[in-house]
PDB file of C-alpha atoms in Angstrom:
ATOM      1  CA  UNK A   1       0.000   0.000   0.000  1.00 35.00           C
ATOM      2  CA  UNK A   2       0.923   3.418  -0.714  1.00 35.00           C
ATOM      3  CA  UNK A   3       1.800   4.157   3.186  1.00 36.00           C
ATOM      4  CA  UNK A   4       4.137   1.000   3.444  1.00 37.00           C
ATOM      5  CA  UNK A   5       5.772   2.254   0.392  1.00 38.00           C
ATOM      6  CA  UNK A   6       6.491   5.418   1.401  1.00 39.00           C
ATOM      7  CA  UNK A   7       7.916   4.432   4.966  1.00 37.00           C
ATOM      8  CA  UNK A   8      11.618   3.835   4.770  1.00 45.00           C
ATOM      9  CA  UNK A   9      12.953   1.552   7.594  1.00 44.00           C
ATOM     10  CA  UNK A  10      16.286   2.692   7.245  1.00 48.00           C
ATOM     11  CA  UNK A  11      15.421   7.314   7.979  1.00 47.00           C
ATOM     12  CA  UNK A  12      13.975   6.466  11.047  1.00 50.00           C
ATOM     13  CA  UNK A  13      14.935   4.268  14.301  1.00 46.00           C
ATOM     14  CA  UNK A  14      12.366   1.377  14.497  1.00 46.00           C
ATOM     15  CA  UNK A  15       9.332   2.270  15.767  1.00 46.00           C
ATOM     16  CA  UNK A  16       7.257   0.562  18.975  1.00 45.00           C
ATOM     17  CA  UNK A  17       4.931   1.727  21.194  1.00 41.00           C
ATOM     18  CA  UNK A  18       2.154   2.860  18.935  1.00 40.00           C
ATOM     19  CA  UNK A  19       4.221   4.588  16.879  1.00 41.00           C
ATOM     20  CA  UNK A  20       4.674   2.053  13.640  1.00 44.00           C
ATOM     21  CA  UNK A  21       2.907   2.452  10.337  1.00 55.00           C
ATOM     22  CA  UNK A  22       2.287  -0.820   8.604  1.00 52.00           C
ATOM     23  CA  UNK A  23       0.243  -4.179   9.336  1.00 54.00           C
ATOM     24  CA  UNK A  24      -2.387  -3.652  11.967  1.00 70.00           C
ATOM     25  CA  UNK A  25      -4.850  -6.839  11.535  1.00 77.00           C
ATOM     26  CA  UNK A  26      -4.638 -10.358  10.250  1.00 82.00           C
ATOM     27  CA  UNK A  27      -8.185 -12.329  10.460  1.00 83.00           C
ATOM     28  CA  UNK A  28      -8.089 -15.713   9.042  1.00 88.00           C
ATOM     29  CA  UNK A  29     -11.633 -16.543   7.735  1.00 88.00           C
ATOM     30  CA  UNK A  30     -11.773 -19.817   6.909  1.00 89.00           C
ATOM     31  CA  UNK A  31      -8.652 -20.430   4.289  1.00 89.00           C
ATOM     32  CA  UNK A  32      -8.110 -16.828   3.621  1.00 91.00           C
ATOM     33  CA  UNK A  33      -6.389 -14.218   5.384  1.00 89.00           C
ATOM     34  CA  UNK A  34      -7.467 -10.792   5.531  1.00 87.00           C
ATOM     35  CA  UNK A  35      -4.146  -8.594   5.664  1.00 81.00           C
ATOM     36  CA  UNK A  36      -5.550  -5.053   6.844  1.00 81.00           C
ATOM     37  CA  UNK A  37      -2.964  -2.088   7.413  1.00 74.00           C
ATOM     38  CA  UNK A  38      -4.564   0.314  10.306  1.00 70.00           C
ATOM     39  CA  UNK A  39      -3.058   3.700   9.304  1.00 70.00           C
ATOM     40  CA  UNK A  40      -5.039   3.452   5.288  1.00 73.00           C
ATOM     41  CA  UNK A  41      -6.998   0.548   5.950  1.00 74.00           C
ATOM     42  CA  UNK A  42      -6.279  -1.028   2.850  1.00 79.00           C
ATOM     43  CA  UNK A  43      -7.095  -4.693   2.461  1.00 82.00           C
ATOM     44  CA  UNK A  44      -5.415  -7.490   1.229  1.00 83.00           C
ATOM     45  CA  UNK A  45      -6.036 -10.869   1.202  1.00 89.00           C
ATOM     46  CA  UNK A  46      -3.827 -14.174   1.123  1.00 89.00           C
ATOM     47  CA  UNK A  47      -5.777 -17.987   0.130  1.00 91.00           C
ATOM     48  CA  UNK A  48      -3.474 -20.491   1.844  1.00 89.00           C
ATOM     49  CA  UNK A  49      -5.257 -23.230   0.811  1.00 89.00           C
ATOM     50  CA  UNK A  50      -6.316 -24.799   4.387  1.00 90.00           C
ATOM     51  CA  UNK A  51      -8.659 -23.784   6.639  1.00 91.00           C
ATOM     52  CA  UNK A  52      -6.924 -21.874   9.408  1.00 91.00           C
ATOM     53  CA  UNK A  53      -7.962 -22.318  13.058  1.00 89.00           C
ATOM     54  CA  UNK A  54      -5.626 -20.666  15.487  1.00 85.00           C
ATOM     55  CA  UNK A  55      -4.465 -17.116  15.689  1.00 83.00           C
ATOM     56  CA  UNK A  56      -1.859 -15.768  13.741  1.00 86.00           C
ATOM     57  CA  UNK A  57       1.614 -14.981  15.025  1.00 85.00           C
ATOM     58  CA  UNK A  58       3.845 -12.503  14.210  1.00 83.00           C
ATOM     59  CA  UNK A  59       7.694 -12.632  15.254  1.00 83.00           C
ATOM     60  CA  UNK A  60      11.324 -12.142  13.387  1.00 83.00           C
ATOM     61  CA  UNK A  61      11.547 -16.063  12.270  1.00 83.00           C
ATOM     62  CA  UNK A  62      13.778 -15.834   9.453  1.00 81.00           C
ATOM     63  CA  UNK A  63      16.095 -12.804  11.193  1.00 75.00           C
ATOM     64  CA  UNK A  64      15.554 -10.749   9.031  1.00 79.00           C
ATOM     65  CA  UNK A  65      14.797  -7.739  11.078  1.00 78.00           C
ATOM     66  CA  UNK A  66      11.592  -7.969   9.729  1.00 82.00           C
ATOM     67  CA  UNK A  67       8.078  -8.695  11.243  1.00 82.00           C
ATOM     68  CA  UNK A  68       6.858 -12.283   9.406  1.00 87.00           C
ATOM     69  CA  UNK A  69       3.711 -13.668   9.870  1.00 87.00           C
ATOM     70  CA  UNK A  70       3.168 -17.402  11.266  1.00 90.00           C
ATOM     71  CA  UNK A  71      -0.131 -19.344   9.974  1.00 92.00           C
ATOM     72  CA  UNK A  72      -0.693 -22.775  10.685  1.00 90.00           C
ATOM     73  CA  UNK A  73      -3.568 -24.804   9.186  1.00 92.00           C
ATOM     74  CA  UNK A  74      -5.701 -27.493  10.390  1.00 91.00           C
ATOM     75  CA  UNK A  75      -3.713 -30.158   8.474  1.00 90.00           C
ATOM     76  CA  UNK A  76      -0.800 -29.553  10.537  1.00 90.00           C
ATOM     77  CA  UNK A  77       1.361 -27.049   8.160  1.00 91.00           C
ATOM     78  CA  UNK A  78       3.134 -23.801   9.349  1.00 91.00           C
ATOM     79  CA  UNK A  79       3.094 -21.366   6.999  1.00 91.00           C
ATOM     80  CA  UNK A  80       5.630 -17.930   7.327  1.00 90.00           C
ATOM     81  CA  UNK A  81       4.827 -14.860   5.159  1.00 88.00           C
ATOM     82  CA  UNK A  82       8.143 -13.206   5.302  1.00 85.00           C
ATOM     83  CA  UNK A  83       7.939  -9.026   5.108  1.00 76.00           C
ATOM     84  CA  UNK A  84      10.634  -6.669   4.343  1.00 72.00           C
ATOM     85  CA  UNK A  85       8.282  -3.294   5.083  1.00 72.00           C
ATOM     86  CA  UNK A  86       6.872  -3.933   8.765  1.00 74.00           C
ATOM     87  CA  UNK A  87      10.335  -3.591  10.211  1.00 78.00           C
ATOM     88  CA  UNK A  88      10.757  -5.920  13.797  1.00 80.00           C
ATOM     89  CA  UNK A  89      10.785  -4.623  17.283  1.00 80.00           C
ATOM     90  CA  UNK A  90      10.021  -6.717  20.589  1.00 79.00           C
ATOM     91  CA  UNK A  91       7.144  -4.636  21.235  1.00 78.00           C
ATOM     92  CA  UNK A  92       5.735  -5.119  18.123  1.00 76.00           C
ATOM     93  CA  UNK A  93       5.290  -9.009  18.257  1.00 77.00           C
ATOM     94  CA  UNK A  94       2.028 -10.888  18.860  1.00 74.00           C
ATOM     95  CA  UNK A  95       3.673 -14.401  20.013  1.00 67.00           C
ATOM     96  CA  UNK A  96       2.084 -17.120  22.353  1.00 60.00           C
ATOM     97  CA  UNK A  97       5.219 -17.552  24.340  1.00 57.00           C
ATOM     98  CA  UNK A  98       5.683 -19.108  27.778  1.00 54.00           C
ATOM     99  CA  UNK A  99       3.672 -16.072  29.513  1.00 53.00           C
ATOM    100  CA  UNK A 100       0.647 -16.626  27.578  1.00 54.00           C
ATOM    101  CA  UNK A 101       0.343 -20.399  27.960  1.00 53.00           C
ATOM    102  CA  UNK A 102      -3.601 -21.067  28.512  1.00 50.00           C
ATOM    103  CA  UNK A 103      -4.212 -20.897  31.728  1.00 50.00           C
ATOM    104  CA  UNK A 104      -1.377 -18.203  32.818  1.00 52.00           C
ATOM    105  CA  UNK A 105      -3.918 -15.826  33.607  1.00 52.00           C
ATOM    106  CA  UNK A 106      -2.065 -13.361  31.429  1.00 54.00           C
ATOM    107  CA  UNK A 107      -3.622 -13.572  27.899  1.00 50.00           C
ATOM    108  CA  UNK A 108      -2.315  -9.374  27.563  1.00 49.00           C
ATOM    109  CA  UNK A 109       1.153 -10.258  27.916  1.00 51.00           C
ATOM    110  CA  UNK A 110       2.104  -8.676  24.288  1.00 50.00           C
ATOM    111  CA  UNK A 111       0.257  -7.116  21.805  1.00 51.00           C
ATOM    112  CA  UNK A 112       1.363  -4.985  18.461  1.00 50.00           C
ATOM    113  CA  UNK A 113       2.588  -1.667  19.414  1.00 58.00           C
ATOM    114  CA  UNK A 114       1.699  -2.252  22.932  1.00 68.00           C
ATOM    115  CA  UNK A 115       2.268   1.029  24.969  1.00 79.00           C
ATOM    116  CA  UNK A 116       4.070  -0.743  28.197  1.00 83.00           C
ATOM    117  CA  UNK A 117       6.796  -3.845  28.216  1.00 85.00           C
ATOM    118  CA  UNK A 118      10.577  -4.633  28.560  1.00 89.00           C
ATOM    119  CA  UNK A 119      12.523  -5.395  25.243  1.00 89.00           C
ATOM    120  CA  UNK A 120      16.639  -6.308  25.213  1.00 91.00           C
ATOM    121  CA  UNK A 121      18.530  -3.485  23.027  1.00 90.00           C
ATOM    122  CA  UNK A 122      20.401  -5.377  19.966  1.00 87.00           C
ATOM    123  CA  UNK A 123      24.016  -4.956  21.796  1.00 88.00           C
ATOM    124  CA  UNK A 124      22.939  -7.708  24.143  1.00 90.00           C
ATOM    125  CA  UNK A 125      20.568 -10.171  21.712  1.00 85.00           C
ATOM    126  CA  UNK A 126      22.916 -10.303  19.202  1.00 85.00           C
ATOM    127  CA  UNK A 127      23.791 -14.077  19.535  1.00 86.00           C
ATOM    128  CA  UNK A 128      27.370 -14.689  20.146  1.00 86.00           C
ATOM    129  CA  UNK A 129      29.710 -16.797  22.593  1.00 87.00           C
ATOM    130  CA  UNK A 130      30.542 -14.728  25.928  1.00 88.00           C
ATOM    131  CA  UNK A 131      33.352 -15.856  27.436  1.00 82.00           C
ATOM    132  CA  UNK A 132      34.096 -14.741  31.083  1.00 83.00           C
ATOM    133  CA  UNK A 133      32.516 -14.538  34.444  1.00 88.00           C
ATOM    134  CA  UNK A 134      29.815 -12.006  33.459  1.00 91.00           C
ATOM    135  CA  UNK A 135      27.457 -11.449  30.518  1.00 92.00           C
ATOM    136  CA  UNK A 136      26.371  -7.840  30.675  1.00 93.00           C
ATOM    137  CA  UNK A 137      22.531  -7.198  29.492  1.00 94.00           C
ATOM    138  CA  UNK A 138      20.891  -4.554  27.846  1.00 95.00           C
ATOM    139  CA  UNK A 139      17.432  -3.910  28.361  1.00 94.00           C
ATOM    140  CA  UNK A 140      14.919  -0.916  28.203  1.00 93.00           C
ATOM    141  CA  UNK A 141      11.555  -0.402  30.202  1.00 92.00           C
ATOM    142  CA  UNK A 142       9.210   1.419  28.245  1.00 88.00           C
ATOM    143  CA  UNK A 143       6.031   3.038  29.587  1.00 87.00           C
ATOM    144  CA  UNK A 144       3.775   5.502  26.993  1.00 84.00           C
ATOM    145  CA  UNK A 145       0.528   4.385  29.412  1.00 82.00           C
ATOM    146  CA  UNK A 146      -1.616   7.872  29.347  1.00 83.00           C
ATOM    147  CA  UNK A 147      -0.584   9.838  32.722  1.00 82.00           C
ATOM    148  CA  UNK A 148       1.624   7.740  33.702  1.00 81.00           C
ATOM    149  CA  UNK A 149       4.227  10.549  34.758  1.00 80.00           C
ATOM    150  CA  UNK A 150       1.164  11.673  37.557  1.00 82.00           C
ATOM    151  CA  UNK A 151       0.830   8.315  38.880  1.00 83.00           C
ATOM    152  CA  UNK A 152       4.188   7.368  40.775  1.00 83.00           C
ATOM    153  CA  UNK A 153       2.457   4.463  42.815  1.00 84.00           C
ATOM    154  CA  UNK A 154       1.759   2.708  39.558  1.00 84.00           C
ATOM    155  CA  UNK A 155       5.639   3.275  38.374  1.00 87.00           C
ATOM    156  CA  UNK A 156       6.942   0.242  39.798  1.00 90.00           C
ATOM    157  CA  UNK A 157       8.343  -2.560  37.503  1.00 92.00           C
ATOM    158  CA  UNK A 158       9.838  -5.501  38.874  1.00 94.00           C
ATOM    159  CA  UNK A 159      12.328  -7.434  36.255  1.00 95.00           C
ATOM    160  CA  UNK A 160      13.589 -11.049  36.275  1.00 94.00           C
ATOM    161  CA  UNK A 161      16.432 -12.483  34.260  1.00 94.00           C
ATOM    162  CA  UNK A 162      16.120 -15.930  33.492  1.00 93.00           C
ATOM    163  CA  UNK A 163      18.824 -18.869  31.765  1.00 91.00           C
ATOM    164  CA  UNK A 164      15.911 -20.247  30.286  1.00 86.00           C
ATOM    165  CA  UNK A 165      11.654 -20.467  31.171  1.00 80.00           C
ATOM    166  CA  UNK A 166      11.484 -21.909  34.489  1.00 85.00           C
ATOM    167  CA  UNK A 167      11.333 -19.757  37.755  1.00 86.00           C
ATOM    168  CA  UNK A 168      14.149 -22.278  39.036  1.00 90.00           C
ATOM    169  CA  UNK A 169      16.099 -20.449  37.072  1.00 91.00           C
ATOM    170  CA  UNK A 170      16.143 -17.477  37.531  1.00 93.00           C
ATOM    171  CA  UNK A 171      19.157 -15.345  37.425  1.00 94.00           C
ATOM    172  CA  UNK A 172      18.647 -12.011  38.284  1.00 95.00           C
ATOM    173  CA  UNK A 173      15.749 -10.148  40.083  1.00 94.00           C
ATOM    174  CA  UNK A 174      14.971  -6.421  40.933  1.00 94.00           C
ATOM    175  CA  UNK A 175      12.662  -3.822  41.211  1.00 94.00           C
ATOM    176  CA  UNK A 176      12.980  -0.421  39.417  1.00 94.00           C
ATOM    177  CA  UNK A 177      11.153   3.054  40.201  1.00 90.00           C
ATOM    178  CA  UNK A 178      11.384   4.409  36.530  1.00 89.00           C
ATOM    179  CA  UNK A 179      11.411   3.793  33.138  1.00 90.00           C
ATOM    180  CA  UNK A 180      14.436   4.045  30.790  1.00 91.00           C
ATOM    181  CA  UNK A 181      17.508   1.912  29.562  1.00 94.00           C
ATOM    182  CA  UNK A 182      19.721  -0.208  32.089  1.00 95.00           C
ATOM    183  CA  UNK A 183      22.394  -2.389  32.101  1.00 95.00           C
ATOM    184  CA  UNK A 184      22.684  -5.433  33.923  1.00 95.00           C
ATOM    185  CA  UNK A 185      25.896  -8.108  34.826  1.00 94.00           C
ATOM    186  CA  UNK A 186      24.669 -11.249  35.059  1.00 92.00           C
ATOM    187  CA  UNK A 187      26.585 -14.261  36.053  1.00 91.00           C
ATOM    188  CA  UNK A 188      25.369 -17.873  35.541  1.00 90.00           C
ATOM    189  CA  UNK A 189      25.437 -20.458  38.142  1.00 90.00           C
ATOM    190  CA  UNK A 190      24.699 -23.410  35.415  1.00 89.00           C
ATOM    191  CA  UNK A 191      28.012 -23.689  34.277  1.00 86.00           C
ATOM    192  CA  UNK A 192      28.870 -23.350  30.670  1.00 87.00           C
ATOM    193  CA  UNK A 193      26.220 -23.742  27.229  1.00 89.00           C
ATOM    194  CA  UNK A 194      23.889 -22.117  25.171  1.00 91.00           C
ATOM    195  CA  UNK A 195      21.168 -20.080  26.772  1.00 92.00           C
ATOM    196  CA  UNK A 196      17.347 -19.126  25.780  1.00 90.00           C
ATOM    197  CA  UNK A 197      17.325 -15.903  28.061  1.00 92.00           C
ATOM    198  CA  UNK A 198      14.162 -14.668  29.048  1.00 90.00           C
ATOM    199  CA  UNK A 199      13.829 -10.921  30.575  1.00 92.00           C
ATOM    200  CA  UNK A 200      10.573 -10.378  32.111  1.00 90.00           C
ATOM    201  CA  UNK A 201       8.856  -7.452  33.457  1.00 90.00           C
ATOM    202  CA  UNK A 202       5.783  -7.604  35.909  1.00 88.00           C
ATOM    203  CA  UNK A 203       3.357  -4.396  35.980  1.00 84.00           C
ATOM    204  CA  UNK A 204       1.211  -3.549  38.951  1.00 85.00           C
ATOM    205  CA  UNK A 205      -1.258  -4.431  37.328  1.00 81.00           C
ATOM    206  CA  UNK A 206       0.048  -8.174  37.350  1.00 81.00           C
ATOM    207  CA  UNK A 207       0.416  -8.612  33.385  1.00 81.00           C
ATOM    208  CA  UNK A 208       3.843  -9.741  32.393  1.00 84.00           C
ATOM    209  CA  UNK A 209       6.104  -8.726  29.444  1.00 85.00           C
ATOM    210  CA  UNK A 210       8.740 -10.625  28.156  1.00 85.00           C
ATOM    211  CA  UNK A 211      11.669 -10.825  25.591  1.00 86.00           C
ATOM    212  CA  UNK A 212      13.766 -13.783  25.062  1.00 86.00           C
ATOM    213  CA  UNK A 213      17.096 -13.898  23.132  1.00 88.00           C
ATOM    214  CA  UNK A 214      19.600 -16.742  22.458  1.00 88.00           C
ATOM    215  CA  UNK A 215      23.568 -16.800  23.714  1.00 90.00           C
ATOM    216  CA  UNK A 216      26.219 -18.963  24.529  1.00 90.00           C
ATOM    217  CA  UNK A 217      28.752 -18.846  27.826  1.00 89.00           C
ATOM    218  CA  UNK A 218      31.527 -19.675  27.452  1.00 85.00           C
ATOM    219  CA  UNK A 219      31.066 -22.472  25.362  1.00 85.00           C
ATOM    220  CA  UNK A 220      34.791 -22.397  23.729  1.00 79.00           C
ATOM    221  CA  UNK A 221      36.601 -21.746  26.989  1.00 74.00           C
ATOM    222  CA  UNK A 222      39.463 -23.797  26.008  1.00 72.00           C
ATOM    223  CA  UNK A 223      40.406 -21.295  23.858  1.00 68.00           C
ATOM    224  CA  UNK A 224      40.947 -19.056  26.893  1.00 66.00           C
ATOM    225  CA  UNK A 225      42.343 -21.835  28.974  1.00 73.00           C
ATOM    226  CA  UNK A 226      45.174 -22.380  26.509  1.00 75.00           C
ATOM    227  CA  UNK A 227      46.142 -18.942  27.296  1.00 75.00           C
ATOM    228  CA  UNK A 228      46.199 -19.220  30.730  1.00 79.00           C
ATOM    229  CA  UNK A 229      48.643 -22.168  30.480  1.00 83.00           C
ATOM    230  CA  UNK A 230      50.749 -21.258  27.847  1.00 82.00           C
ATOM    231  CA  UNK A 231      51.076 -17.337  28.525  1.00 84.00           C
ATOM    232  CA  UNK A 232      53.211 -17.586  31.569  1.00 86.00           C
ATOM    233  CA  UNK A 233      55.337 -19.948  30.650  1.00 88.00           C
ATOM    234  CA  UNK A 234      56.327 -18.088  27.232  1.00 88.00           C
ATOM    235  CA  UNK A 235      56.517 -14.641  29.800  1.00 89.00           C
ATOM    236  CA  UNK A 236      59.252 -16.643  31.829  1.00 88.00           C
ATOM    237  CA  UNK A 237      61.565 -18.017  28.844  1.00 88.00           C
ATOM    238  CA  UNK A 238      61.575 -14.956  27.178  1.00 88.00           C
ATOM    239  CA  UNK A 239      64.508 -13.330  29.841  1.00 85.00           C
ATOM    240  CA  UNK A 240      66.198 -16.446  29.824  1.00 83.00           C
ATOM    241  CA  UNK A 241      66.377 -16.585  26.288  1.00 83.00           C
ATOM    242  CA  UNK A 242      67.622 -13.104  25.910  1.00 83.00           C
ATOM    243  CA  UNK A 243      70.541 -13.708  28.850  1.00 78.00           C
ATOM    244  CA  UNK A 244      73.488 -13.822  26.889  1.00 75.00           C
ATOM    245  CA  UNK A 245      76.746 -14.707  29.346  1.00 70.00           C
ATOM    246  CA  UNK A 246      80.224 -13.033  28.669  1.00 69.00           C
ATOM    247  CA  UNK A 247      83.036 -15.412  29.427  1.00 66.00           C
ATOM    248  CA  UNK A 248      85.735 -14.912  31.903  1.00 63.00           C
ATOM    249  CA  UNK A 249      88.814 -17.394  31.550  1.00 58.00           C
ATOM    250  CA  UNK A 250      90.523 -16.244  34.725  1.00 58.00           C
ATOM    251  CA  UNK A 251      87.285 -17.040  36.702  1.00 55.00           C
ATOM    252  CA  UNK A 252      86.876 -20.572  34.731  1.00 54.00           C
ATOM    253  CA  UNK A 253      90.211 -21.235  35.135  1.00 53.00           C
ATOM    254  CA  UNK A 254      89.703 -22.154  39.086  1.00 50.00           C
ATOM    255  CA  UNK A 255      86.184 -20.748  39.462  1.00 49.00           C
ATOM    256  CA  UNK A 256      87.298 -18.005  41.298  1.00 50.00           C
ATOM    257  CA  UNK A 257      89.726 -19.265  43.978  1.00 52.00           C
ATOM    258  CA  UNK A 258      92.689 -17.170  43.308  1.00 55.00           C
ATOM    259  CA  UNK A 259      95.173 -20.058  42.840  1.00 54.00           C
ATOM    260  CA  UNK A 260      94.177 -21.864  45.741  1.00 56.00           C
ATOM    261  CA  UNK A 261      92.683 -24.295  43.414  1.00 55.00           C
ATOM    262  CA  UNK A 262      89.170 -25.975  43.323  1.00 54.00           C
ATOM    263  CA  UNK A 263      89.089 -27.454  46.785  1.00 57.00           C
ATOM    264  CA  UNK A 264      90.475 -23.710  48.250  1.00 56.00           C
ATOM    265  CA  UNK A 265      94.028 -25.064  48.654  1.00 60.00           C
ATOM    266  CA  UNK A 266      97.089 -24.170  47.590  1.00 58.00           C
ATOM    267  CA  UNK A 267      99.025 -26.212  45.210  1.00 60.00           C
ATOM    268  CA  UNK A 268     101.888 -28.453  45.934  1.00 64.00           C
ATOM    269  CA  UNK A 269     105.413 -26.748  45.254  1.00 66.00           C
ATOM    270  CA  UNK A 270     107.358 -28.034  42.465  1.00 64.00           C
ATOM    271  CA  UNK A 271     110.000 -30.604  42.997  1.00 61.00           C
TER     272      UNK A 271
END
């Protein structure tokens, strides 16, 4: 549509919070979906050829920085519509996730362009191998709620870390007064591997937001162990390599006895 068109990705820092142009709505009806895009409200619609019964998700699956659609269809297929317009933010993904499990109580965890949540900053999710005692974490609480600023009883926002889904582990826990972008040092009890982390943010009003991102801990710490070993033992040869002794044939003559000779006595006169 002409409004996706004319939105360039790249001018602007990715929207969230309300702010995004771009797909709104996605109703299945029976094997078609009905694409609509809330800021022209132009239509369009995708036959996938199967009747679809569940809600559709929308997440980064191919990491592309882009916001793809998930469909499946009542004969078991997943389906991804991949888009290179609706640009990807955690705040702008409709996901079932661990938080909205039926039965959690806590079916407003996300929502598209919600207005409230917790999303990592892409110096932390990028997925890489960290290897030392701490993995520092990036993460930003963002509140647009509508008089918020009046309300400081309702500014509370308690954030968990977690190596993972379960409470059990559960890595780091605090509570913050204020909204805004903090940085975390988390160390991991679990030894070393690859980690689903899962940052979670509880309002006062009980609903949780989450964002989960993939890393590995020092997964290849061999290759730092070698340096431990080796390092000081190249550090100590190096001076005794570079020692260079100057000869002195009057001391090697009788090591430095004066003529008494080796065993500090004189020699026997001449006869």
């Amino acid at each position: 549509t002409e409004a996706s068109q004319s939105y360039q990705p790249s001018s602007k820092p990715r929207p969230h919070g309300g702010s995004g142009r771009g797909l709104h709505v996605v109703q299945p009806l029976g094997s078609t979906l009905h694409i609509v895009e809330g800021s022209t409200s132009c239509e369009q619609t995708v036959d996938v050829g199967d009747s679809v019964p569940s809600m559709v998700q929308a997440d980064d699956v191919h990491g592309t920085g882009g916001l793809d659609l998930v469909v499946t269809t009542s004969r078991g297929e997943i389906l991804t519509l991949e888009s290179d317009v609706v640009p990807y933010h955690p705040l702008n993904v409709w996901s079932a996730g661990t938080t909205r499990a039926p039965g959690s109580g806590n079916a407003q965890a996300h929502g598209f362009s919600s207005s409230q949540g917790i999303f990592v900053h892409p110096v932390s999710r990028q997925f890489r191998d960290v290897l030392g005692i701490y993995i520092p974490i990036t993460f930003e609480i963002f509140d647009r709620r509508p008089g918020i600023a009046d309300e400081p009883n309702r500014r509370e926002y308690d954030v968990e870390i977690r190596a993972g889904m379960s409470v059990k582990r559960t890595v780091f826990s605090h509570k913050y007064g204020a909204p805004g972008v903090y940085t975390e040092r988390i160390n991991i009890p679990f030894g070393p591997g690859y980690y689903a982390f899962s940052v979670r943010l509880r309002t006062t009003h009980g609903i949780v937001y989450e964002d989960t991102f993939h890393l590995g801990w020092n997964v290849n710490y061999m290759g730092g162990l070698w340096l431990i070993v080796f390092l000081p033992l190249v550090m100590a040869a190096i001076p005794i390599l570079m020692f260079k002794r100057q000869p002195n044939w009057e001391e090697d003559e009788d090591y430095g006895s004066r003529g008494t000779g080796i065993l500090g006595r004189a020699p026997l006169p001449a006869s």
